[in-house]
Amino acid sequence: MATKNDDLPDLDAEREVDLRSYWNTIATHWWLPLAGLAAGIVIGYLISLGGTQVYRARAVVYLGQPLSASGVQVQSQATNPSTVRQIVTSEATIDSVARKVGLRPSQLRGHISTQAVSGAITRLGQNPLVSITVTGHLRSKVAAAANRLADAVVNAPALAGYAKVKISTFQQQVKAQNDLLASIDDSTRQLRDAVQRGNGLSTVEKLILQIQLNGLAQQRQQTVVQQALAQQQLTLAQQVEAPKVNTTAVATKTTARSRRNTVLVAALIGLILGGIAALVYEPARRAVRRQS
C-alpha cells in the first residue's frame, strides 16, 4: 500500500539532476567560461594600467605646550588634538588654502584628514604631534596644500595666540636689557676716562667717580642676570610653548586601486559571464535557427 509520502516528488533528486545538467552544459561549452576568464584578466589588467594615480602629502605639526608664569602646564585648545581637525576642515581655511595653491575648494573638501601621531605619553602631559594629510591628483599642489594647512594651524590664534604674546613680551624685555647694558657700558667708559685723566680732580671727586663705577658694575651684573633669565624664558616660549611645523609635506604616489584586486574581480566577473553564456548557448543557437 502506497503511503502519502510515496506520491510526493523527490525534490532533492530533481535538484541534483538540475545541477548535474547545468554542470554538464557548462562542461560541454568549457571554452566559453575559459574565454570569459581570459577576457576578464586582460580587461582588468588594462583597467589597472589606466587607473588614476593619487598623491598623498603629510605634514606634521607640534601643538605647543602652554605654561603659566610659574611653569605649570595650562590646559587649552592647544592641548586638544581635535582642534587641528576643526581648523583644517573649516570652510574658511579650505577656501583660503585652495585659492593660494590654485585648487578648487571641492578638490580639498573631503580630502583632508588629521591624526595624532602615536608615541606621546599623555600621562606625562606631553602634547601629541598631529599629522595633516591631503590626497589628490596634482602632486605639487597636494604638497603645497598640506604645508599651507600646517601653517594655518600653527598660526591660528586658538593655538598660537598665548605663546605669541609671551614671546613678544620677552623679546621686549631682552631688547630693553640690551639697551640698558649699552647705556651702562657707555657711562662706564666715560667715568673711566675721567678717572684716568684726573686733570683738576680732587681726591674726593676721584673717590666719587670710583664709587659710581662700582655702582655701574653692580647694576650691569644684575642686568646680565635678568637678561639671561628673560632670554631663557623667551627660548622656552619659542621652542616649547609655541606651536610649529615639525615636518613639511612631500607628495608621494599611491595607486588609487589595487592592480591585483582589479584583475581578480574582473577575472571572476568574466568567469561568471562565461558560465552564463555556456548555459544559454544552446537555447540561443536553437532560437536563431528557428528564426532563420
C-alpha positions in Angstrom: 0.0 0.0 0.0 1.5 3.3 -1.1 1.8 6.0 1.5 1.2 9.7 1.1 4.9 10.4 1.1 5.4 7.9 -1.7 3.3 10.1 -4.0 5.4 13.2 -3.4 8.2 14.0 -5.9 11.8 13.7 -4.7 12.9 17.3 -4.6 16.5 16.6 -3.7 16.8 14.2 -6.6 15.3 16.7 -9.0 17.7 19.4 -7.7 20.6 17.1 -8.1 19.6 16.3 -11.7 19.2 20.1 -12.5 22.6 20.9 -11.0 24.2 18.0 -12.9 22.5 19.2 -16.1 23.8 22.7 -15.6 27.3 21.4 -14.9 27.3 19.2 -18.0 26.1 22.1 -20.1 29.0 24.3 -18.8 31.5 21.5 -19.2 30.3 20.9 -22.8 31.0 24.5 -23.7 34.0 24.9 -21.4 35.7 27.3 -23.8 33.1 30.0 -23.0 33.9 30.3 -19.3 37.6 30.0 -20.1 37.3 32.8 -22.7 35.4 34.9 -20.2 38.1 34.3 -17.6 40.9 35.3 -20.0 39.0 38.3 -21.2 38.4 39.4 -17.6 42.1 39.1 -16.8 43.0 41.2 -19.8 40.4 43.8 -19.2 41.2 44.0 -15.5 44.9 44.5 -16.2 44.2 47.2 -18.8 41.9 49.0 -16.3 44.6 48.8 -13.6 47.1 50.3 -16.0 44.8 53.2 -16.8 43.9 53.8 -13.1 44.3 57.4 -11.9 47.2 58.0 -9.7 46.6 59.6 -6.4 49.2 61.6 -4.4 49.4 61.8 -0.7 51.2 64.6 1.2 51.6 64.6 5.0 52.8 67.4 7.2 53.3 67.0 11.0 52.7 69.9 13.5 53.5 70.3 17.1 50.7 71.9 19.0 52.9 73.6 21.7 52.7 73.3 25.4 51.3 76.5 27.2 52.9 77.2 30.6 51.9 79.5 33.3 54.2 82.1 34.8 55.3 79.6 37.4 55.9 76.9 34.8 52.7 74.8 35.4 51.1 73.3 32.3 48.0 75.1 31.2 45.0 73.3 29.6 43.9 75.0 26.4 42.8 74.3 22.9 46.5 73.6 22.1 46.3 70.5 24.3 43.3 69.1 22.4 44.3 67.3 19.1 40.8 67.7 17.7 41.4 71.5 17.4 43.6 70.7 14.4 40.8 68.9 12.6 38.4 71.8 13.3 40.8 74.3 11.9 41.9 72.5 8.7 38.4 71.3 7.7 36.7 74.7 8.3 35.3 76.2 5.1 37.3 79.4 5.7 40.6 77.5 5.9 39.7 75.3 2.9 38.8 78.4 0.7 41.9 80.3 1.7 44.3 77.4 1.1 42.6 76.3 -2.2 42.9 79.9 -3.5 46.6 80.1 -2.5 47.7 76.8 -4.1 45.5 77.0 -7.2 42.9 74.4 -6.4 39.1 74.4 -6.2 37.7 74.1 -2.7 35.9 70.9 -3.8 39.3 69.4 -4.6 40.3 69.8 -0.9 37.0 69.3 0.8 36.8 65.6 1.9 40.4 65.0 1.0 41.9 66.3 4.3 42.5 64.1 7.3 44.2 64.6 10.7 45.6 62.1 13.2 47.5 62.2 16.4 51.0 60.7 15.9 51.5 57.7 18.2 54.2 57.9 20.8 53.1 60.8 23.0 52.8 59.9 26.7 49.6 61.5 27.8 50.0 60.7 31.5 53.2 62.9 31.4 51.4 65.8 29.9 53.1 65.6 26.5 51.1 67.2 23.8 50.9 64.9 20.7 52.2 65.6 17.3 49.4 65.8 14.8 49.7 64.8 11.1 47.8 66.6 8.4 47.3 64.5 5.3 46.0 65.8 1.9 45.2 63.5 -1.1 44.6 64.5 -4.7 45.7 64.1 -8.3 48.0 67.1 -8.6 51.3 66.3 -7.0 52.8 69.7 -6.4 49.5 71.3 -5.3 48.7 68.5 -2.9 52.1 69.1 -1.1 51.6 72.8 -1.2 48.1 72.4 0.3 49.3 70.2 3.2 52.0 72.7 4.0 49.6 75.7 3.8 47.2 73.8 6.2 50.1 73.2 8.6 50.9 76.9 8.5 47.3 77.8 9.1 47.3 75.5 12.2 50.5 76.9 13.8 49.4 80.5 13.2 45.8 80.1 14.4 45.0 82.4 17.3 43.5 79.5 19.2 46.8 77.7 19.3 49.5 80.4 18.8 47.9 83.4 20.5 49.1 82.8 24.0 52.6 81.9 23.0 52.9 84.9 20.7 52.0 87.3 23.5 54.7 85.7 25.7 57.3 85.8 23.0 56.6 89.4 22.2 56.8 90.3 25.9 60.1 88.5 26.5 61.6 90.0 23.3 60.8 93.5 24.5 62.4 92.6 27.9 65.6 91.3 26.2 65.7 94.4 24.0 65.3 96.8 26.9 68.0 95.0 28.9 70.3 95.1 25.9 69.7 98.9 25.6 70.3 99.2 29.4 73.6 97.3 29.1 74.7 99.5 26.2 73.9 102.6 28.3 75.8 101.2 31.3 78.8 100.4 29.2 78.9 103.9 27.7 78.6 105.6 31.1 81.3 103.3 32.5 83.7 104.2 29.6 83.1 107.9 30.3 83.8 107.6 34.0 86.9 105.5 33.4 88.3 108.1 31.0 87.6 110.9 33.6 89.4 108.9 36.3 92.3 108.1 34.1 92.8 111.7 33.0 92.4 113.0 36.6 93.2 116.6 35.5 91.9 119.0 38.1 90.1 116.4 40.1 90.4 116.3 43.8 90.8 113.1 45.7 87.2 113.3 46.9 86.0 113.7 43.3 88.1 110.7 42.1 86.6 108.7 45.0 83.1 109.7 44.0 83.8 108.6 40.4 85.1 105.3 41.6 82.0 104.7 43.7 79.9 105.4 40.6 81.9 103.0 38.6 81.4 100.3 41.3 77.7 101.0 41.2 77.5 100.7 37.4 79.4 97.4 37.6 76.9 96.0 40.1 74.0 97.3 38.0 75.5 95.7 34.9 75.9 92.4 36.7 72.2 92.4 37.8 71.1 93.4 34.3 73.1 90.5 32.8 71.4 88.0 35.2 67.9 89.5 34.3 68.8 89.3 30.6 69.8 85.7 30.9 66.6 84.8 32.6 64.5 86.7 30.1 66.4 85.0 27.2 65.8 81.6 28.8 62.0 82.3 29.1 62.0 83.6 25.5 63.6 80.4 24.3 61.2 78.3 26.3 58.2 80.1 24.8 59.6 79.8 21.3 60.7 76.2 21.4 58.2 74.6 23.8 55.1 76.7 24.2 54.7 77.9 20.6 53.2 75.5 18.0 55.3 74.9 15.0 55.6 72.7 11.9 57.6 69.7 12.8 58.0 68.2 9.3 56.9 69.6 6.0 54.9 67.7 3.5 56.2 65.9 0.3 53.8 64.3 -2.1 54.2 60.6 -2.7 52.4 58.5 -5.3 49.8 55.9 -4.2 47.7 53.8 -6.5 44.0 54.6 -6.5 43.1 50.9 -6.9 44.9 47.7 -6.3 46.1 46.1 -9.6 45.8 42.6 -8.2 42.3 43.1 -6.8 41.2 44.7 -10.1 42.4 41.8 -12.1 40.9 39.2 -9.7 37.5 40.9 -9.7 37.5 41.3 -13.5 38.5 37.7 -13.9 35.7 36.5 -11.6 33.2 38.6 -13.5 34.4 37.2 -16.8 34.2 33.6 -15.5 30.6 34.2 -14.3 29.6 35.7 -17.6 31.3 32.9 -19.5 29.4 30.4 -17.4 26.1 32.1 -18.1 27.0 32.2 -21.8 27.6 28.5 -21.7 24.2 27.9 -20.2 22.3 30.0 -22.8 24.4 29.0 -25.7 22.3 26.0 -27.0 18.9 27.7 -26.4 20.1 30.8 -28.1 21.5 28.9 -31.1 18.2 26.9 -31.5 16.3 30.2 -31.3 18.4 31.7 -34.1 18.0 28.6 -36.2 14.2 28.7 -35.9 14.1 32.4 -36.9 16.3 31.7 -39.9 
